[in-house]
mmCIF file of C-alpha atoms in Angstrom:
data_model
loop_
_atom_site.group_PDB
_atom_site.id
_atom_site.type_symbol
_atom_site.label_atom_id
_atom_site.label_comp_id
_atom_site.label_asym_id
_atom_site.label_seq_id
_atom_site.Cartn_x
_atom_site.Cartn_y
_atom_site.Cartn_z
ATOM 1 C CA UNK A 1 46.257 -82.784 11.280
ATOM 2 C CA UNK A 2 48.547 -81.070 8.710
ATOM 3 C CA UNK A 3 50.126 -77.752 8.908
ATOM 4 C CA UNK A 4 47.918 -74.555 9.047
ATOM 5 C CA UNK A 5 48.598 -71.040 8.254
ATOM 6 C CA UNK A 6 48.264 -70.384 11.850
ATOM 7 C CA UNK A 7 51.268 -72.525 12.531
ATOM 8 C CA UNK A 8 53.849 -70.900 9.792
ATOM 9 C CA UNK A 9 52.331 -67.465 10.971
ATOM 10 C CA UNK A 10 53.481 -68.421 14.527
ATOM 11 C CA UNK A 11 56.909 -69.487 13.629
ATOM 12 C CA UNK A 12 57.850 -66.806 11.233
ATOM 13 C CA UNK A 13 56.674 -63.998 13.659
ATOM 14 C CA UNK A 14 53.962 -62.191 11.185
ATOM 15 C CA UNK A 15 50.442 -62.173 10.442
ATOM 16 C CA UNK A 16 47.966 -64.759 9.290
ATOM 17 C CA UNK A 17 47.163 -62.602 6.318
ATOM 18 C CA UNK A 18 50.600 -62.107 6.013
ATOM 19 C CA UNK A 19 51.044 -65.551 5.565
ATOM 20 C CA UNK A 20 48.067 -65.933 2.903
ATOM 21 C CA UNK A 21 49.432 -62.999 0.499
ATOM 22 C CA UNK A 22 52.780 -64.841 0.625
ATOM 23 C CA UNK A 23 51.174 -68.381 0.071
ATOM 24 C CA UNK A 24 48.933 -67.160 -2.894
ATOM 25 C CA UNK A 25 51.891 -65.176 -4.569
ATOM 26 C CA UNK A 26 49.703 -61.222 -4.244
ATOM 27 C CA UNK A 27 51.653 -57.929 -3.158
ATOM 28 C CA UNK A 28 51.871 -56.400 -0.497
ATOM 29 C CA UNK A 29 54.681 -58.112 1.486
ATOM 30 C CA UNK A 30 58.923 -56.812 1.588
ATOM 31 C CA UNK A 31 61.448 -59.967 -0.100
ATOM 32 C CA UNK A 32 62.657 -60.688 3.438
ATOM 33 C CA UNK A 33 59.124 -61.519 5.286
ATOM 34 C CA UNK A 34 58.391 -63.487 2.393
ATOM 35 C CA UNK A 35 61.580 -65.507 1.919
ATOM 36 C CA UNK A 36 60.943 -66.276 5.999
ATOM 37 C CA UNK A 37 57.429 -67.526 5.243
ATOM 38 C CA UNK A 38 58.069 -69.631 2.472
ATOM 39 C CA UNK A 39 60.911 -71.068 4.630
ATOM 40 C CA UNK A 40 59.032 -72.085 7.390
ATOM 41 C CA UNK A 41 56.165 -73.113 4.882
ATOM 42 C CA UNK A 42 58.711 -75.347 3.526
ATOM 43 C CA UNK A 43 60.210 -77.069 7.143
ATOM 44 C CA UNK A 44 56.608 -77.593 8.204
ATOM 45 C CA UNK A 45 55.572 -79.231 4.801
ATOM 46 C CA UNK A 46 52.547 -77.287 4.138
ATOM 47 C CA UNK A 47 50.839 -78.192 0.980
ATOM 48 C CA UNK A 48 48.689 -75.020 -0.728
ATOM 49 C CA UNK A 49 47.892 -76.935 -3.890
ATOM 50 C CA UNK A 50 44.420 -75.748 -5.072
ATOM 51 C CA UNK A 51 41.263 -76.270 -3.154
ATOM 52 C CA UNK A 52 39.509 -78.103 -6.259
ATOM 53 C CA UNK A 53 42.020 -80.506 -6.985
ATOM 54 C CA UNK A 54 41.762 -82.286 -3.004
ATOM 55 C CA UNK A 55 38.040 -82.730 -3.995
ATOM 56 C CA UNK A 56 38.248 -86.887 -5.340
ATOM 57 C CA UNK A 57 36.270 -86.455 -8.611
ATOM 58 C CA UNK A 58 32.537 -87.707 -8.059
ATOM 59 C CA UNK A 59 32.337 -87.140 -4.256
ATOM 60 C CA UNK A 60 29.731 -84.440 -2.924
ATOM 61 C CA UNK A 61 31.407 -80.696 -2.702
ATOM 62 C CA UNK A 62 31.400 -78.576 0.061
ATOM 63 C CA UNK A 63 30.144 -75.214 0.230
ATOM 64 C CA UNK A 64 30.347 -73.091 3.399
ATOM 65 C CA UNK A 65 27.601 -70.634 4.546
ATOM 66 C CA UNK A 66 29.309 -67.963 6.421
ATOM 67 C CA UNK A 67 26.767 -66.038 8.809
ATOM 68 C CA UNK A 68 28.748 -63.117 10.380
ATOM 69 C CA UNK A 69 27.436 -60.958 13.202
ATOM 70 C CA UNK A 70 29.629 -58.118 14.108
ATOM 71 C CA UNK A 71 27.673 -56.210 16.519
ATOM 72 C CA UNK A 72 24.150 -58.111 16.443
ATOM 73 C CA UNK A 73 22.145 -55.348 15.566
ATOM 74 C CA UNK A 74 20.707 -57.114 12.407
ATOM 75 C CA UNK A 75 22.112 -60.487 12.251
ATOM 76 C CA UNK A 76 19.971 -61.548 15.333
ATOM 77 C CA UNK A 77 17.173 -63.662 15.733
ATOM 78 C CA UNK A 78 14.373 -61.056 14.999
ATOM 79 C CA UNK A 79 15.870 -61.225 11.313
ATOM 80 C CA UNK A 80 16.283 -64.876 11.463
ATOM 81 C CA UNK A 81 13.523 -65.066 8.718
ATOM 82 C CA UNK A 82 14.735 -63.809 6.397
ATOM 83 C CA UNK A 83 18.715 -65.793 6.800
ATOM 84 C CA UNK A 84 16.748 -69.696 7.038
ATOM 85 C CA UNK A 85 15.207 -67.862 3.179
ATOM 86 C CA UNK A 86 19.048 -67.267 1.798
ATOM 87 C CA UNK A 87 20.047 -70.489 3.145
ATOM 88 C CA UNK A 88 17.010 -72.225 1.729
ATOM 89 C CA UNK A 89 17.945 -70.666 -1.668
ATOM 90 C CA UNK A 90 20.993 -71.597 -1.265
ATOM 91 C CA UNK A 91 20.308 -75.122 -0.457
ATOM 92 C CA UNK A 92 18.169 -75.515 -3.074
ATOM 93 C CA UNK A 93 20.433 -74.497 -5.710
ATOM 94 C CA UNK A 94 23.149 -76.558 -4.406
ATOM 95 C CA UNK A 95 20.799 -79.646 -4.976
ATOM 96 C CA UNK A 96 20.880 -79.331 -8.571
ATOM 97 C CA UNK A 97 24.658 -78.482 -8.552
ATOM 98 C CA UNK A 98 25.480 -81.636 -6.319
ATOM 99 C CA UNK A 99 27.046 -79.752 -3.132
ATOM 100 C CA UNK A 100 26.317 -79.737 -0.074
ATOM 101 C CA UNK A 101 26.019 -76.876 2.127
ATOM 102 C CA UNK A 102 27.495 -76.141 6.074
ATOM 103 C CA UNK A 103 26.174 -73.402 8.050
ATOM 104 C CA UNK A 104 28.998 -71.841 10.057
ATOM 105 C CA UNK A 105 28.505 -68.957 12.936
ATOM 106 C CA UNK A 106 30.243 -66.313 14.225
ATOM 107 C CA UNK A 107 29.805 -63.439 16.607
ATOM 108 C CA UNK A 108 31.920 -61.018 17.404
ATOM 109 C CA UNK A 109 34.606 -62.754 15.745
ATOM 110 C CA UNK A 110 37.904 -60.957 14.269
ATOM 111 C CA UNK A 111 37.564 -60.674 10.833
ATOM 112 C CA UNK A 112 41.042 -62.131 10.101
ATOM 113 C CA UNK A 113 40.166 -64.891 12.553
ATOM 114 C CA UNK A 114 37.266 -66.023 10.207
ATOM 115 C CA UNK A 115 39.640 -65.939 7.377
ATOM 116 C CA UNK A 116 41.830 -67.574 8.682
ATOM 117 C CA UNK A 117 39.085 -70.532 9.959
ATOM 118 C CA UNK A 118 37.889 -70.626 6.732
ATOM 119 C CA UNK A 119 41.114 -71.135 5.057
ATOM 120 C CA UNK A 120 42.442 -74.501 7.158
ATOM 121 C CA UNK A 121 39.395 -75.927 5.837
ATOM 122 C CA UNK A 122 41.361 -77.623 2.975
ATOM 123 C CA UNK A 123 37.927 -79.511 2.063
ATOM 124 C CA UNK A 124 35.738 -76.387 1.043
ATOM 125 C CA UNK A 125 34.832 -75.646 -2.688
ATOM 126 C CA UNK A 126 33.546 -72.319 -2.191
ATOM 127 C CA UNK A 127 31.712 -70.040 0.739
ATOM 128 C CA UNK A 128 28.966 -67.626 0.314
ATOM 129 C CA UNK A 129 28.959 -65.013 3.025
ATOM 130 C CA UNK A 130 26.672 -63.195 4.425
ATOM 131 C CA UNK A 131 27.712 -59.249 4.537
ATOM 132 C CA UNK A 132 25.250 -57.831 6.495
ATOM 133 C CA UNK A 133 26.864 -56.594 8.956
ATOM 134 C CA UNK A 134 30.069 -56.448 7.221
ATOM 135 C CA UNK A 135 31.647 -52.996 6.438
ATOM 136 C CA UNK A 136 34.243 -52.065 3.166
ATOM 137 C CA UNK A 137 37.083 -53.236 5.509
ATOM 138 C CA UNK A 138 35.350 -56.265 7.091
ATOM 139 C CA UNK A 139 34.956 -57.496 2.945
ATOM 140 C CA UNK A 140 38.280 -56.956 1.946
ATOM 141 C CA UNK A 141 39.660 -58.581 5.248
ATOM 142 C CA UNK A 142 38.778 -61.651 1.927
ATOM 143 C CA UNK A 143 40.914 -60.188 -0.103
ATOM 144 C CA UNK A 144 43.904 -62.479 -0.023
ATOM 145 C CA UNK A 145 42.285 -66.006 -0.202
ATOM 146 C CA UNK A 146 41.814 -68.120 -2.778
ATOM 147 C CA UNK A 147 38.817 -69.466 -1.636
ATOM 148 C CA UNK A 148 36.040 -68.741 -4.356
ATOM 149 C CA UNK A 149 33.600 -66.472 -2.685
ATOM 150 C CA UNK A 150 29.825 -64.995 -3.332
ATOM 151 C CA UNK A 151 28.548 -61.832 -0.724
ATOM 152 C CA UNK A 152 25.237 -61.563 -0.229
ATOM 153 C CA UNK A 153 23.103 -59.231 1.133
ATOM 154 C CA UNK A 154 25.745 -56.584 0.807
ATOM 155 C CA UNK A 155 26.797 -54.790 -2.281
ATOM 156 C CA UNK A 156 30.383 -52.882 -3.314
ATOM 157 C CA UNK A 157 29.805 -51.917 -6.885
ATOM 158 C CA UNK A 158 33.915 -51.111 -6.667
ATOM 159 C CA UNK A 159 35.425 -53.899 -4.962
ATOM 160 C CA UNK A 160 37.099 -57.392 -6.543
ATOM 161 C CA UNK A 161 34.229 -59.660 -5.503
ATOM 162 C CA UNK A 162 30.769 -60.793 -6.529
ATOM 163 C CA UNK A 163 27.539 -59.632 -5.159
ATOM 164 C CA UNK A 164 24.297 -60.581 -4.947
ATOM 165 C CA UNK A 165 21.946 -58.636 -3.277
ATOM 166 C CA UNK A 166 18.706 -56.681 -3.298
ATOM 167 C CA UNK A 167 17.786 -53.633 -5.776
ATOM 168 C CA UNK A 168 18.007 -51.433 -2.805
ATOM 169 C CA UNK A 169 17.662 -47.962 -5.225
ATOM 170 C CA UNK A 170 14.534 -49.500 -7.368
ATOM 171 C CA UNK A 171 12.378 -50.512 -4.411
ATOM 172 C CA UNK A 172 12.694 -47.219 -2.605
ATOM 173 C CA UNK A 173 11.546 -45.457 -5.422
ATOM 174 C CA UNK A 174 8.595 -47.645 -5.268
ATOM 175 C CA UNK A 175 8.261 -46.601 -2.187
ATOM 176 C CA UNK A 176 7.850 -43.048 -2.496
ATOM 177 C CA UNK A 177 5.323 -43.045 -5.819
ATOM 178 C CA UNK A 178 3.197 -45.522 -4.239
ATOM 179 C CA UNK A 179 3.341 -42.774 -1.127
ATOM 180 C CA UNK A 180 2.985 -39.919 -3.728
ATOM 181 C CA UNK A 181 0.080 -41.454 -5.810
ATOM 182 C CA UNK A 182 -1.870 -41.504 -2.351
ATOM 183 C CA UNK A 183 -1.522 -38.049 -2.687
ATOM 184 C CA UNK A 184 1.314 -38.011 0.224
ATOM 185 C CA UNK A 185 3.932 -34.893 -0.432
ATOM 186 C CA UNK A 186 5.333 -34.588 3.545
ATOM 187 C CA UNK A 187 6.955 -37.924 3.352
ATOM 188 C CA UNK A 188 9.410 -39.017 6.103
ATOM 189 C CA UNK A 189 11.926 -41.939 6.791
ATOM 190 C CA UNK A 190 12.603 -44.417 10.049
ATOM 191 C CA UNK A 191 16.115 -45.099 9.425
ATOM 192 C CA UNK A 192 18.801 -47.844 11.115
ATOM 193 C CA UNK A 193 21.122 -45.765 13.409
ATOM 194 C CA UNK A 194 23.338 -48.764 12.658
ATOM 195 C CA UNK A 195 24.713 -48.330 9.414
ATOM 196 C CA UNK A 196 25.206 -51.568 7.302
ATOM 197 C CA UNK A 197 25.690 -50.997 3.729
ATOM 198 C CA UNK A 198 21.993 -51.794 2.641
ATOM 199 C CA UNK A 199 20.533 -48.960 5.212
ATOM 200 C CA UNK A 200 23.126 -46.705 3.893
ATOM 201 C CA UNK A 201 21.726 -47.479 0.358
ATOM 202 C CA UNK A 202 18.329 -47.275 1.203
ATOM 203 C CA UNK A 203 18.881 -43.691 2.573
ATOM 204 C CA UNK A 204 20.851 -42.549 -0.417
ATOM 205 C CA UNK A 205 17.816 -44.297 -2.738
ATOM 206 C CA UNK A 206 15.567 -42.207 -0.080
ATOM 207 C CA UNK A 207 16.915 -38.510 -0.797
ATOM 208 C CA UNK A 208 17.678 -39.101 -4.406
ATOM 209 C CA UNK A 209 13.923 -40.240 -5.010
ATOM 210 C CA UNK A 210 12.531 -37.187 -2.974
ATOM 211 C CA UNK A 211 14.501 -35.038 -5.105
ATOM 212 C CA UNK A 212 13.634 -36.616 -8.712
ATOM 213 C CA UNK A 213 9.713 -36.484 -7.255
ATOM 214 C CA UNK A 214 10.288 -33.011 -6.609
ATOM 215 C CA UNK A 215 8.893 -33.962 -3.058
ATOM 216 C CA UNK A 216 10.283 -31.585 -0.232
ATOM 217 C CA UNK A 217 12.842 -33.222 2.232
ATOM 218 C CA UNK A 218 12.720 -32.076 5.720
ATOM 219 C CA UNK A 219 15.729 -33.136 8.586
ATOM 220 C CA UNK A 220 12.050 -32.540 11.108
ATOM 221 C CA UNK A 221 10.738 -35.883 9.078
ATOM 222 C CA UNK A 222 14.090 -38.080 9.807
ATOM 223 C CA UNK A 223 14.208 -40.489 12.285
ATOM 224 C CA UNK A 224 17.179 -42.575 13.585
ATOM 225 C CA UNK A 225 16.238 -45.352 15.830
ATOM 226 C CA UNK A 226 17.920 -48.894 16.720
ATOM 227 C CA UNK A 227 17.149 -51.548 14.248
ATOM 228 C CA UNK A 228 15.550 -54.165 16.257
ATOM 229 C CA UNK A 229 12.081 -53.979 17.984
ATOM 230 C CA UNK A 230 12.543 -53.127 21.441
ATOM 231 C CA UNK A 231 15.071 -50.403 20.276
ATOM 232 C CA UNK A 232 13.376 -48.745 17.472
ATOM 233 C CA UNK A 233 9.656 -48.801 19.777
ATOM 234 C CA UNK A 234 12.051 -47.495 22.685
ATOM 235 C CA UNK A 235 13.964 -44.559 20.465
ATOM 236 C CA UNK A 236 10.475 -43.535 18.602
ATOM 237 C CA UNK A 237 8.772 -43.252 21.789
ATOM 238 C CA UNK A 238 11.185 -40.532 22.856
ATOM 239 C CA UNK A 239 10.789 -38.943 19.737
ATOM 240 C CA UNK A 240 7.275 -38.509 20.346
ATOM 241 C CA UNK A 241 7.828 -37.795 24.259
ATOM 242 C CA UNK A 242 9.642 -34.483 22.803
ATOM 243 C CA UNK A 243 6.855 -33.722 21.060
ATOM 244 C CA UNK A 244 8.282 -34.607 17.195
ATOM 245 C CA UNK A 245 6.402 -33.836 14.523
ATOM 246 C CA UNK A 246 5.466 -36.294 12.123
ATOM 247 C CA UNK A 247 4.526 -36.278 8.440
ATOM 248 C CA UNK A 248 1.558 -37.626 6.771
ATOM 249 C CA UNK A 249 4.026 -40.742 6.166
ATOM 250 C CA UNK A 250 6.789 -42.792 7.105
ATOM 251 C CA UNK A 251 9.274 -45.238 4.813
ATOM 252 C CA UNK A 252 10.891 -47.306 7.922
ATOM 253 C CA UNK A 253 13.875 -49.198 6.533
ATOM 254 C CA UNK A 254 12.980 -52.731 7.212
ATOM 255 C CA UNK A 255 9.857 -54.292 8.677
ATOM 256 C CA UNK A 256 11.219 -54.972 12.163
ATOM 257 C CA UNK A 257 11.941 -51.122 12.610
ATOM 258 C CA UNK A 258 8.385 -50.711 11.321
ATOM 259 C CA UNK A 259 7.343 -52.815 13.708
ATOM 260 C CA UNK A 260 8.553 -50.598 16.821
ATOM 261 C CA UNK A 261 7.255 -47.644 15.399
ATOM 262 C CA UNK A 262 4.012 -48.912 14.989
ATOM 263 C CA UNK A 263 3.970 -49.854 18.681
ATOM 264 C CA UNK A 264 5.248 -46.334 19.405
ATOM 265 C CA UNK A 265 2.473 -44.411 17.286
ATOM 266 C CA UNK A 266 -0.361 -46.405 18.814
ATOM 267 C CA UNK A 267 0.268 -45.937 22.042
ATOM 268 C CA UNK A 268 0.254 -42.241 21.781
ATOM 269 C CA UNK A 269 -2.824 -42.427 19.864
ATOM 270 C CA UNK A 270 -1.920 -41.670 16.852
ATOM 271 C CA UNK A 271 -4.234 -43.820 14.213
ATOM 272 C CA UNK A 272 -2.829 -45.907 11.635
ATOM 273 C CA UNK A 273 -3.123 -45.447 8.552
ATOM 274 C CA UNK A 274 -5.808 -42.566 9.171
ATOM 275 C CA UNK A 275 -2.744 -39.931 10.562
ATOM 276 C CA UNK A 276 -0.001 -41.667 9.052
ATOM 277 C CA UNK A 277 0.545 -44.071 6.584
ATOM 278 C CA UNK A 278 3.116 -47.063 7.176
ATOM 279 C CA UNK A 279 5.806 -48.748 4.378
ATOM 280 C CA UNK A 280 8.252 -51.188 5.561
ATOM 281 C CA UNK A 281 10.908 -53.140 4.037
ATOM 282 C CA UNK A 282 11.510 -56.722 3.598
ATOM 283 C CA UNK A 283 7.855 -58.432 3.902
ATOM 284 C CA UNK A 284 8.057 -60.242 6.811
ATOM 285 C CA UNK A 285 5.788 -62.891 7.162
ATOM 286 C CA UNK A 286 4.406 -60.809 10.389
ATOM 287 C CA UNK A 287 3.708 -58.188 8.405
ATOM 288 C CA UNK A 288 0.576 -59.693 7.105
ATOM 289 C CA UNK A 289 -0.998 -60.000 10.815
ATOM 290 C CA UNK A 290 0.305 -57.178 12.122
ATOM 291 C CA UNK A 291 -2.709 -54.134 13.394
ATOM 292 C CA UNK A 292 -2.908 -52.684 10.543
ATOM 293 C CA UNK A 293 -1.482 -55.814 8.188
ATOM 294 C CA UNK A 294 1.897 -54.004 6.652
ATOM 295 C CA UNK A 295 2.497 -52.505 4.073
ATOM 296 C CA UNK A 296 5.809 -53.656 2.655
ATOM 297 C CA UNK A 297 8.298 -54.155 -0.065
ATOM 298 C CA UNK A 298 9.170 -57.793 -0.733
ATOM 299 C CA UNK A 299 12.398 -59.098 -2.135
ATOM 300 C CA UNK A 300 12.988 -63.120 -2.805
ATOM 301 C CA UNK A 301 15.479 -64.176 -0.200
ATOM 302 C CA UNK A 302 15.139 -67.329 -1.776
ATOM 303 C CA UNK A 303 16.228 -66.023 -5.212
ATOM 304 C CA UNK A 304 19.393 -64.140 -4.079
ATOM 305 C CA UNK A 305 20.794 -66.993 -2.361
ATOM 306 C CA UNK A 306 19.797 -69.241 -5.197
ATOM 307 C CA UNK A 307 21.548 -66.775 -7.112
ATOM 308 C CA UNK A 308 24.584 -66.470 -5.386
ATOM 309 C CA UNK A 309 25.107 -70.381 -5.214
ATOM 310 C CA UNK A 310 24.909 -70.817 -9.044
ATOM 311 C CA UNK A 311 27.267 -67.522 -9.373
ATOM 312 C CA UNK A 312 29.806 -69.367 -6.653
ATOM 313 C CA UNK A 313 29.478 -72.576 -9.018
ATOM 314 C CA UNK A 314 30.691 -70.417 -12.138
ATOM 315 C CA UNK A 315 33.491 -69.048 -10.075
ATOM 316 C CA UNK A 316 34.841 -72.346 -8.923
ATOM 317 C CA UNK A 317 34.609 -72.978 -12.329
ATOM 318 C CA UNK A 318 36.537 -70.303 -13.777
ATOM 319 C CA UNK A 319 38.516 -68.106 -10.855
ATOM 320 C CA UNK A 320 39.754 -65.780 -13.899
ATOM 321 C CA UNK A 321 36.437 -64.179 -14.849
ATOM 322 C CA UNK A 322 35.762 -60.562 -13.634
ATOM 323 C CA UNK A 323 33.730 -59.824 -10.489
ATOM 324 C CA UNK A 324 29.694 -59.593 -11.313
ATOM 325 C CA UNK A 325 27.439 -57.642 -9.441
ATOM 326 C CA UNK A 326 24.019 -59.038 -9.439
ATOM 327 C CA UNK A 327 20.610 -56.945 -7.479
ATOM 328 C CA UNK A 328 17.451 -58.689 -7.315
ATOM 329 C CA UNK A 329 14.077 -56.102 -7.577
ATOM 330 C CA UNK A 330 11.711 -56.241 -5.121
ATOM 331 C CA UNK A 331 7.469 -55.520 -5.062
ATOM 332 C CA UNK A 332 5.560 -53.504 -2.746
ATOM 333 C CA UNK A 333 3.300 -56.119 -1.220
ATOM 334 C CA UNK A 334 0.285 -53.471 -0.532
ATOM 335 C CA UNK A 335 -2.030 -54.378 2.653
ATOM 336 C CA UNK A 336 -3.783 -51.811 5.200
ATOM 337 C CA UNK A 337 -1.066 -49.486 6.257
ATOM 338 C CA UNK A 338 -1.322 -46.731 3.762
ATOM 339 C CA UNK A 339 -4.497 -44.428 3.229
ATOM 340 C CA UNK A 340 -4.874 -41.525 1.597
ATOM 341 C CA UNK A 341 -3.580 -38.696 2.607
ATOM 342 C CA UNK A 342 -5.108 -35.904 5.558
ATOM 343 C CA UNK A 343 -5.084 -32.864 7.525
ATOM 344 C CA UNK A 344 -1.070 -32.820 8.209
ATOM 345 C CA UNK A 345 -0.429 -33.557 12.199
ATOM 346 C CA UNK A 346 2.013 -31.061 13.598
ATOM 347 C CA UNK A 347 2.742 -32.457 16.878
ATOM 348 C CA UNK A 348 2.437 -35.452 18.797
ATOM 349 C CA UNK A 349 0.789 -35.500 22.145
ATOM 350 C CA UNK A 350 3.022 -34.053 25.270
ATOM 351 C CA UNK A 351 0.729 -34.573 27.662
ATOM 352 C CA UNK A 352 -0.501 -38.139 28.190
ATOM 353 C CA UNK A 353 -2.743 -36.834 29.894
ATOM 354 C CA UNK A 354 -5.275 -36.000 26.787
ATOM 355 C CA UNK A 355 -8.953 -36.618 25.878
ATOM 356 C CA UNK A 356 -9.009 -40.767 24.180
ATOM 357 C CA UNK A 357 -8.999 -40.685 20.155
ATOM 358 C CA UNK A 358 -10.796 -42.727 18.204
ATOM 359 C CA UNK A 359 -10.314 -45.418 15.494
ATOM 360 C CA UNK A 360 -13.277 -47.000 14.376
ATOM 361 C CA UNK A 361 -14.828 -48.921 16.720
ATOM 362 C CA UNK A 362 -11.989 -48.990 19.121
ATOM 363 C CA UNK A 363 -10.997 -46.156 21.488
ATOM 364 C CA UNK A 364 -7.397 -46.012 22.156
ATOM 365 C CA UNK A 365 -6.402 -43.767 25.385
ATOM 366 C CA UNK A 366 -2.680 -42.073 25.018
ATOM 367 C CA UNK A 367 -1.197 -43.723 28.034
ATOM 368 C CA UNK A 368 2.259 -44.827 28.464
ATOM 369 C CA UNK A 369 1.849 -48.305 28.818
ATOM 370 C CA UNK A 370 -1.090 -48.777 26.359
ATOM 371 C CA UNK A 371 -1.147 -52.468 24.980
ATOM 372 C CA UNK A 372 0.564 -53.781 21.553
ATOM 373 C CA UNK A 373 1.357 -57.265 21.327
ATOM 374 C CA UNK A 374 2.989 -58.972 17.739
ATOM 375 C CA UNK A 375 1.365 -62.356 16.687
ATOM 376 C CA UNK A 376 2.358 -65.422 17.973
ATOM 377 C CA UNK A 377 6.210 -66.515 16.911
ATOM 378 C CA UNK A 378 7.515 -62.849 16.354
ATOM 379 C CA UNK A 379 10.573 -62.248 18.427
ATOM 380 C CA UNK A 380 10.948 -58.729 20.260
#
């Protein structure tokens, strides 16, 4: 096995990413360090000649699917769905471009660690990572590589790399007119206490959209829960425990969250959409059986990492060209979970102990451990 970064960063006493700015000739490091690197770079005959020119001309290319969990909170196996439709997208881009795609984990991994991993990998064209769960720092942790690289599902309109990734702005504000045309004005949002960058964006597109509506925006109607199931049913239900009031309708941030809540409202008997309508976010394919089918906005998975393999082609291609940013829209896929709107509810039930409601045929007592079950195949 030839030399590494890992080795030269060993012998010369510095930093992996030390050792990359030196070895791809960027800023950032005093004459001295760099004179030792290239020293030791020199007695341990590395070879940094560039990544496209090892590829013998005609054989299949190599593109690397980084999928990076930090803390788990989204890149987990309730959101698997939607990663197998990026890498499928992906996949089938790379068909038609003649590479061929690895899938590569990590959890909990240092950031410079994966860097670093990715960079002994002499054989790789390109990599396409996914940012979910990536923050400003974790991205530019990239900075000094020369790999090619495409993020997706993460966007930083003012950093040096290209971006693929949903209109996050645009399909909130479909959000709220399709709320508003229902005649909705008391219009809350379910938001990710875990902050990745498209949950940030989706709250921004949130209060900018209220206030271009002219729709009122009330801290009462905000609710921070965990973004998977069992945490966002477990954080609602203590909402409603303290007896929160709720608004004639809810934007949860992505379908999973939506799906928690749902469990949360129900079981307090609170009817759905009757005494509050439902919107998710990312059209899971549970969302179509869910009690009431969901409500949801749908963006192609498929398409952005189709996208982001023919953008990684063009920068292999051409590692000059300025940094594009690329969004994708999204629809509102409109099922059962929105109705018109009603007689405002001002407080959830404190005591469990109340008279059944109904909805429709069913009656549904407010008990604590009332039943909700997701379909078949739907993690929790």
């Amino acid at each position: 096995m030839g030399t590494t970064i890992k080795d030269i960063a060993e012998q010369a006493a510095v930093s992996i990413a030390t050792v990359s700015l030196v070895l791809n000739n960027k800023p950032g490091v005093g004459e001295t360090t760099r004179e030792r690197v290239l020293k030791f770079a020199r007695e341990l005959n590395y070879s940094n000649s560039n990544r496209t020119e090892k590829l013998i001309p005609g054989a299949q290319r190599t593109v690397q699917f980084l999928k990076i969990a930090r803390h788990g909170h989204t890149v987990n196996r309730d959101h698997n769905v939607f990663i197998s439709d990026y890498i499928d997208g992906i996949i089938h881009s790379a068909k038609d471009l003649q590479y061929k795609i690895e899938v590569t984990s990590f959890k909990t991994t240092p950031m410079d660690r994966i860097v670093a991993a990715v960079e002994e990998q002499t054989n790789l064209a390109g990599a396409i990572v996914l940012g979910t769960e990536l923050n400003r720092d974790d991205v530019l942790t990239f900075r000094n590589t020369s790999l090619p690289l495409v993020f997706i599902d993460t966007f930083l309109d003012y950093e040096p790399f290209d971006f693929v990734d949903m209109n996050n702005t645009d399909s909130v504000f479909k959000v709220i007119e399709y709320f508003r045309s229902y005649g909705h004005s008391e219009i809350g949002i379910v938001r990710s206490s875990m902050k990745t960058r498209n949950f940030c964006l989706r709250d921004k597109a949130f209060q900018e959209g209220m206030e271009i509506l002219g729709l009122p925006w009330r801290n009462e109607f905000v609710f921070d829960t965990d973004s998977t199931f069992d945490g966002a049913y477990g954080d609602m239900k203590r909402y409603l425990q303290e007896g929160a009031k709720l608004p004639s309708a809810l934007f949860c941030t992505n379908d999973i969250i939506a799906f928690g809540v749902l469990k949360a409202l129900r079981e307090r008997g609170v009817r759905i959409p009757r005494d509050v309508s439902i919107i998710g976010f990312d059209d899971l394919p549970t969302s179509a059986v869910m009690d009431p089918p969901l409500t949801s906005i749908a963006v192609s998975k498929h398409e952005i990492g189709s996208t982001a393999m023919r953008r990684l082609q063009a920068r292999i291609r051409d590692p000059s060209m300025p940094p594009t940013k690329t969004v994708v829209g999204g629809t509102l896929k409109e099922r059962e979970s929105v109705a018109r709107a009603g007689p405002p509810i001002r407080a959830v039930f404190q005591d469990l102990d109340q008279k059944p409601r109904e909805t429709g045929a069913i009656t549904h007592t407010a008990t604590a451990d009332a039943a909700f079950t997701l379909p078949p195949g739907t993690n929790k």
